[in-house]
Short mmCIF file of C-alpha atoms in Angstrom, two decimals:
data_model
loop_
_atom_site.label_atom_id
_atom_site.label_comp_id
_atom_site.label_asym_id
_atom_site.label_seq_id
_atom_site.Cartn_x
_atom_site.Cartn_y
_atom_site.Cartn_z
CA UNK A 1 -198.31 -55.26 -69.20
CA UNK A 2 -198.43 -58.15 -66.75
CA UNK A 3 -200.32 -57.68 -63.46
CA UNK A 4 -200.65 -60.40 -60.83
CA UNK A 5 -202.79 -60.52 -57.71
CA UNK A 6 -201.70 -62.28 -54.53
CA UNK A 7 -203.03 -62.94 -51.05
CA UNK A 8 -204.67 -65.59 -48.91
CA UNK A 9 -208.13 -66.96 -49.63
CA UNK A 10 -210.93 -64.48 -49.10
CA UNK A 11 -208.79 -61.44 -49.90
CA UNK A 12 -210.85 -60.61 -53.00
CA UNK A 13 -208.46 -61.40 -55.85
CA UNK A 14 -211.14 -62.68 -58.23
CA UNK A 15 -213.41 -59.70 -57.57
CA UNK A 16 -210.65 -57.13 -58.00
CA UNK A 17 -209.37 -58.75 -61.20
CA UNK A 18 -212.87 -58.40 -62.60
CA UNK A 19 -212.97 -54.74 -61.52
CA UNK A 20 -209.60 -54.03 -63.14
CA UNK A 21 -210.59 -55.94 -66.26
CA UNK A 22 -213.64 -53.70 -66.66
CA UNK A 23 -211.44 -50.64 -66.08
CA UNK A 24 -209.06 -51.61 -68.92
CA UNK A 25 -211.80 -52.78 -71.29
CA UNK A 26 -213.55 -49.41 -71.03
CA UNK A 27 -210.30 -47.89 -72.28
CA UNK A 28 -210.16 -50.23 -75.26
CA UNK A 29 -207.31 -52.41 -74.00
CA UNK A 30 -206.89 -56.01 -75.12
CA UNK A 31 -206.45 -58.29 -72.13
CA UNK A 32 -206.65 -61.82 -70.84
CA UNK A 33 -207.54 -63.05 -67.35
CA UNK A 34 -205.87 -66.12 -65.89
CA UNK A 35 -205.73 -68.12 -62.70
CA UNK A 36 -202.99 -70.23 -61.18
CA UNK A 37 -202.82 -73.12 -61.22
CA UNK A 38 -204.87 -73.35 -64.40
CA UNK A 39 -205.45 -71.45 -67.60
CA UNK A 40 -204.67 -74.27 -70.06
CA UNK A 41 -206.18 -77.74 -70.46
CA UNK A 42 -203.13 -79.38 -68.89
CA UNK A 43 -202.79 -76.81 -66.11
CA UNK A 44 -206.47 -77.19 -65.19
CA UNK A 45 -205.99 -80.96 -64.85
CA UNK A 46 -203.00 -80.33 -62.58
CA UNK A 47 -205.16 -77.90 -60.58
CA UNK A 48 -207.73 -80.65 -60.01
CA UNK A 49 -205.02 -82.95 -58.67
CA UNK A 50 -203.52 -80.29 -56.40
CA UNK A 51 -206.77 -79.10 -54.84
CA UNK A 52 -208.55 -82.43 -54.42
CA UNK A 53 -208.59 -83.06 -50.66
CA UNK A 54 -208.66 -86.82 -51.27
CA UNK A 55 -205.13 -86.70 -52.71
CA UNK A 56 -202.21 -87.25 -50.34
CA UNK A 57 -199.47 -85.09 -51.89
CA UNK A 58 -196.12 -84.43 -50.22
CA UNK A 59 -194.65 -80.92 -50.26
CA UNK A 60 -191.99 -81.57 -52.92
CA UNK A 61 -194.49 -83.18 -55.30
CA UNK A 62 -196.84 -80.28 -54.65
CA UNK A 63 -194.10 -77.81 -55.60
CA UNK A 64 -193.30 -79.58 -58.87
CA UNK A 65 -196.98 -79.79 -59.81
CA UNK A 66 -197.42 -76.05 -59.30
CA UNK A 67 -194.32 -75.34 -61.38
CA UNK A 68 -195.46 -77.71 -64.15
CA UNK A 69 -198.83 -75.94 -64.35
CA UNK A 70 -197.06 -72.56 -64.39
CA UNK A 71 -194.62 -73.56 -67.13
CA UNK A 72 -197.47 -74.71 -69.33
CA UNK A 73 -199.37 -71.45 -68.72
CA UNK A 74 -196.34 -69.28 -69.52
CA UNK A 75 -195.46 -71.19 -72.69
CA UNK A 76 -198.98 -71.37 -74.10
CA UNK A 77 -200.70 -68.21 -72.88
CA UNK A 78 -198.70 -65.58 -70.97
CA UNK A 79 -195.62 -65.21 -73.18
CA UNK A 80 -197.58 -65.09 -76.47
CA UNK A 81 -200.04 -62.57 -75.01
CA UNK A 82 -197.27 -60.28 -73.77
CA UNK A 83 -195.48 -60.57 -77.12
CA UNK A 84 -198.72 -59.38 -78.77
CA UNK A 85 -198.91 -56.36 -76.47
CA UNK A 86 -201.91 -57.58 -74.48
CA UNK A 87 -202.51 -56.91 -70.79
CA UNK A 88 -202.32 -60.06 -68.69
CA UNK A 89 -204.17 -60.22 -65.36
CA UNK A 90 -203.31 -63.27 -63.28
CA UNK A 91 -204.90 -64.60 -60.11
CA UNK A 92 -201.61 -65.74 -58.47
CA UNK A 93 -198.16 -66.28 -59.97
CA UNK A 94 -194.76 -67.28 -58.58
CA UNK A 95 -195.12 -65.24 -55.36
CA UNK A 96 -197.73 -67.75 -54.21
CA UNK A 97 -195.18 -70.54 -54.53
CA UNK A 98 -192.69 -68.58 -52.43
CA UNK A 99 -195.35 -67.86 -49.78
CA UNK A 100 -197.12 -71.25 -49.72
CA UNK A 101 -194.40 -73.78 -50.51
CA UNK A 102 -191.47 -71.72 -49.20
CA UNK A 103 -192.76 -70.04 -46.06
CA UNK A 104 -195.78 -72.29 -45.55
CA UNK A 105 -194.29 -75.73 -46.25
CA UNK A 106 -190.74 -74.78 -45.31
CA UNK A 107 -189.12 -75.92 -48.56
CA UNK A 108 -185.71 -74.63 -49.62
CA UNK A 109 -186.12 -71.07 -50.87
CA UNK A 110 -183.11 -71.13 -53.21
CA UNK A 111 -184.52 -74.20 -54.95
CA UNK A 112 -187.96 -72.56 -55.24
CA UNK A 113 -186.49 -69.40 -56.75
CA UNK A 114 -184.56 -71.40 -59.35
CA UNK A 115 -187.64 -73.44 -60.26
CA UNK A 116 -189.72 -70.28 -60.52
CA UNK A 117 -187.20 -68.70 -62.88
CA UNK A 118 -187.07 -71.86 -64.99
CA UNK A 119 -190.86 -72.29 -65.18
CA UNK A 120 -191.53 -68.62 -65.96
CA UNK A 121 -188.64 -68.12 -68.42
CA UNK A 122 -187.70 -65.22 -66.10
CA UNK A 123 -191.00 -63.44 -66.85
CA UNK A 124 -192.04 -61.22 -63.94
CA UNK A 125 -195.21 -59.21 -63.38
CA UNK A 126 -194.83 -55.47 -63.89
CA UNK A 127 -197.07 -54.96 -60.87
CA UNK A 128 -198.19 -57.38 -58.19
CA UNK A 129 -201.11 -56.34 -56.00
CA UNK A 130 -200.88 -58.02 -52.62
CA UNK A 131 -204.39 -57.88 -51.20
CA UNK A 132 -203.78 -58.01 -47.49
CA UNK A 133 -206.31 -59.23 -44.93
CA UNK A 134 -206.02 -60.84 -41.52
CA UNK A 135 -206.33 -64.60 -41.07
CA UNK A 136 -209.45 -64.02 -38.93
CA UNK A 137 -211.13 -62.11 -41.76
CA UNK A 138 -210.08 -64.79 -44.25
CA UNK A 139 -211.75 -67.41 -42.06
CA UNK A 140 -214.91 -65.31 -41.81
CA UNK A 141 -215.14 -64.76 -45.56
CA UNK A 142 -214.54 -68.42 -46.43
CA UNK A 143 -216.42 -70.18 -43.61
CA UNK A 144 -219.27 -71.37 -45.88
CA UNK A 145 -216.96 -72.61 -48.61
CA UNK A 146 -216.04 -76.28 -48.98
CA UNK A 147 -212.27 -76.22 -48.34
CA UNK A 148 -209.90 -77.68 -50.90
CA UNK A 149 -206.70 -79.58 -50.06
CA UNK A 150 -204.59 -76.42 -49.74
CA UNK A 151 -207.19 -74.70 -47.56
CA UNK A 152 -207.09 -77.62 -45.11
CA UNK A 153 -203.44 -76.93 -44.24
CA UNK A 154 -204.21 -75.32 -40.85
CA UNK A 155 -203.92 -71.98 -39.08
CA UNK A 156 -200.18 -72.11 -38.37
CA UNK A 157 -199.51 -72.84 -42.05
CA UNK A 158 -201.51 -69.79 -43.13
CA UNK A 159 -199.84 -67.56 -40.54
CA UNK A 160 -196.53 -68.49 -42.19
CA UNK A 161 -198.01 -67.82 -45.64
CA UNK A 162 -199.09 -64.32 -44.58
CA UNK A 163 -195.61 -63.69 -43.21
CA UNK A 164 -194.25 -64.82 -46.59
CA UNK A 165 -196.38 -62.37 -48.55
CA UNK A 166 -195.46 -59.57 -46.11
CA UNK A 167 -191.74 -60.24 -46.57
CA UNK A 168 -192.03 -60.47 -50.37
CA UNK A 169 -193.70 -57.04 -50.36
CA UNK A 170 -190.93 -55.61 -48.18
CA UNK A 171 -188.19 -57.02 -50.43
CA UNK A 172 -189.71 -55.82 -53.72
CA UNK A 173 -191.52 -52.52 -53.07
CA UNK A 174 -191.12 -51.37 -56.68
CA UNK A 175 -193.12 -54.34 -57.96
CA UNK A 176 -195.36 -55.42 -55.08
CA UNK A 177 -198.05 -52.98 -53.95
CA UNK A 178 -199.76 -53.88 -50.70
CA UNK A 179 -203.46 -53.06 -50.69
CA UNK A 180 -205.67 -53.19 -47.60
CA UNK A 181 -208.60 -55.27 -48.86
CA UNK A 182 -210.43 -55.62 -45.56
CA UNK A 183 -213.04 -53.02 -46.54
CA UNK A 184 -215.68 -52.69 -49.23
CA UNK A 185 -214.98 -53.84 -52.79
CA UNK A 186 -215.10 -50.35 -54.29
CA UNK A 187 -212.83 -48.89 -51.63
CA UNK A 188 -210.25 -51.59 -52.36
CA UNK A 189 -210.51 -51.02 -56.09
CA UNK A 190 -210.06 -47.27 -55.70
CA UNK A 191 -206.64 -48.00 -54.16
CA UNK A 192 -205.77 -50.28 -57.07
CA UNK A 193 -206.97 -47.74 -59.62
CA UNK A 194 -204.90 -45.03 -57.95
CA UNK A 195 -201.78 -47.20 -58.11
CA UNK A 196 -202.37 -47.98 -61.80
CA UNK A 197 -202.84 -44.31 -62.66
CA UNK A 198 -199.64 -43.39 -60.81
CA UNK A 199 -197.62 -46.04 -62.66
CA UNK A 200 -198.98 -45.71 -66.20
#
């Protein structure tokens, strides 16, 4: 089973992945937790390049770096884990590229979809939890954090990213489950747990 988590910064992806990991581990499931970009030695180096605010990276280069990190992660970690019957929990996957580089940066969506398919070997999450919060709440939750290069992209950029995630969820309701994560951690997780129990 492959489960990804999506949403803008401050939506609680890391926290909810930890909650779901504990849920599965209590039931004796074998699982791995990943983040994008990252998860392998090479992908973590690419992550450092992408998020370093000192780097001046154009949108096309940014896209290819994300896809390179993803391809490495799929080849080395995700595909072998799924083949072994493990549960894979990922903090972001290809939906982030559609939302950030497609809607946010305005790059050609057809090209992005083809690159996503190529980098992932057509592997798709069984469930994607879109943790939805407002941009105002995101700003409140992240105001004490040192912003990385992506987080310095501006309000209009992130408004487009949110629109991207909203439209992805509308287009793929069987895969993408929108969760209101504006409340307390446990309240958000109860919605996730309910969705898992209904599906499996």
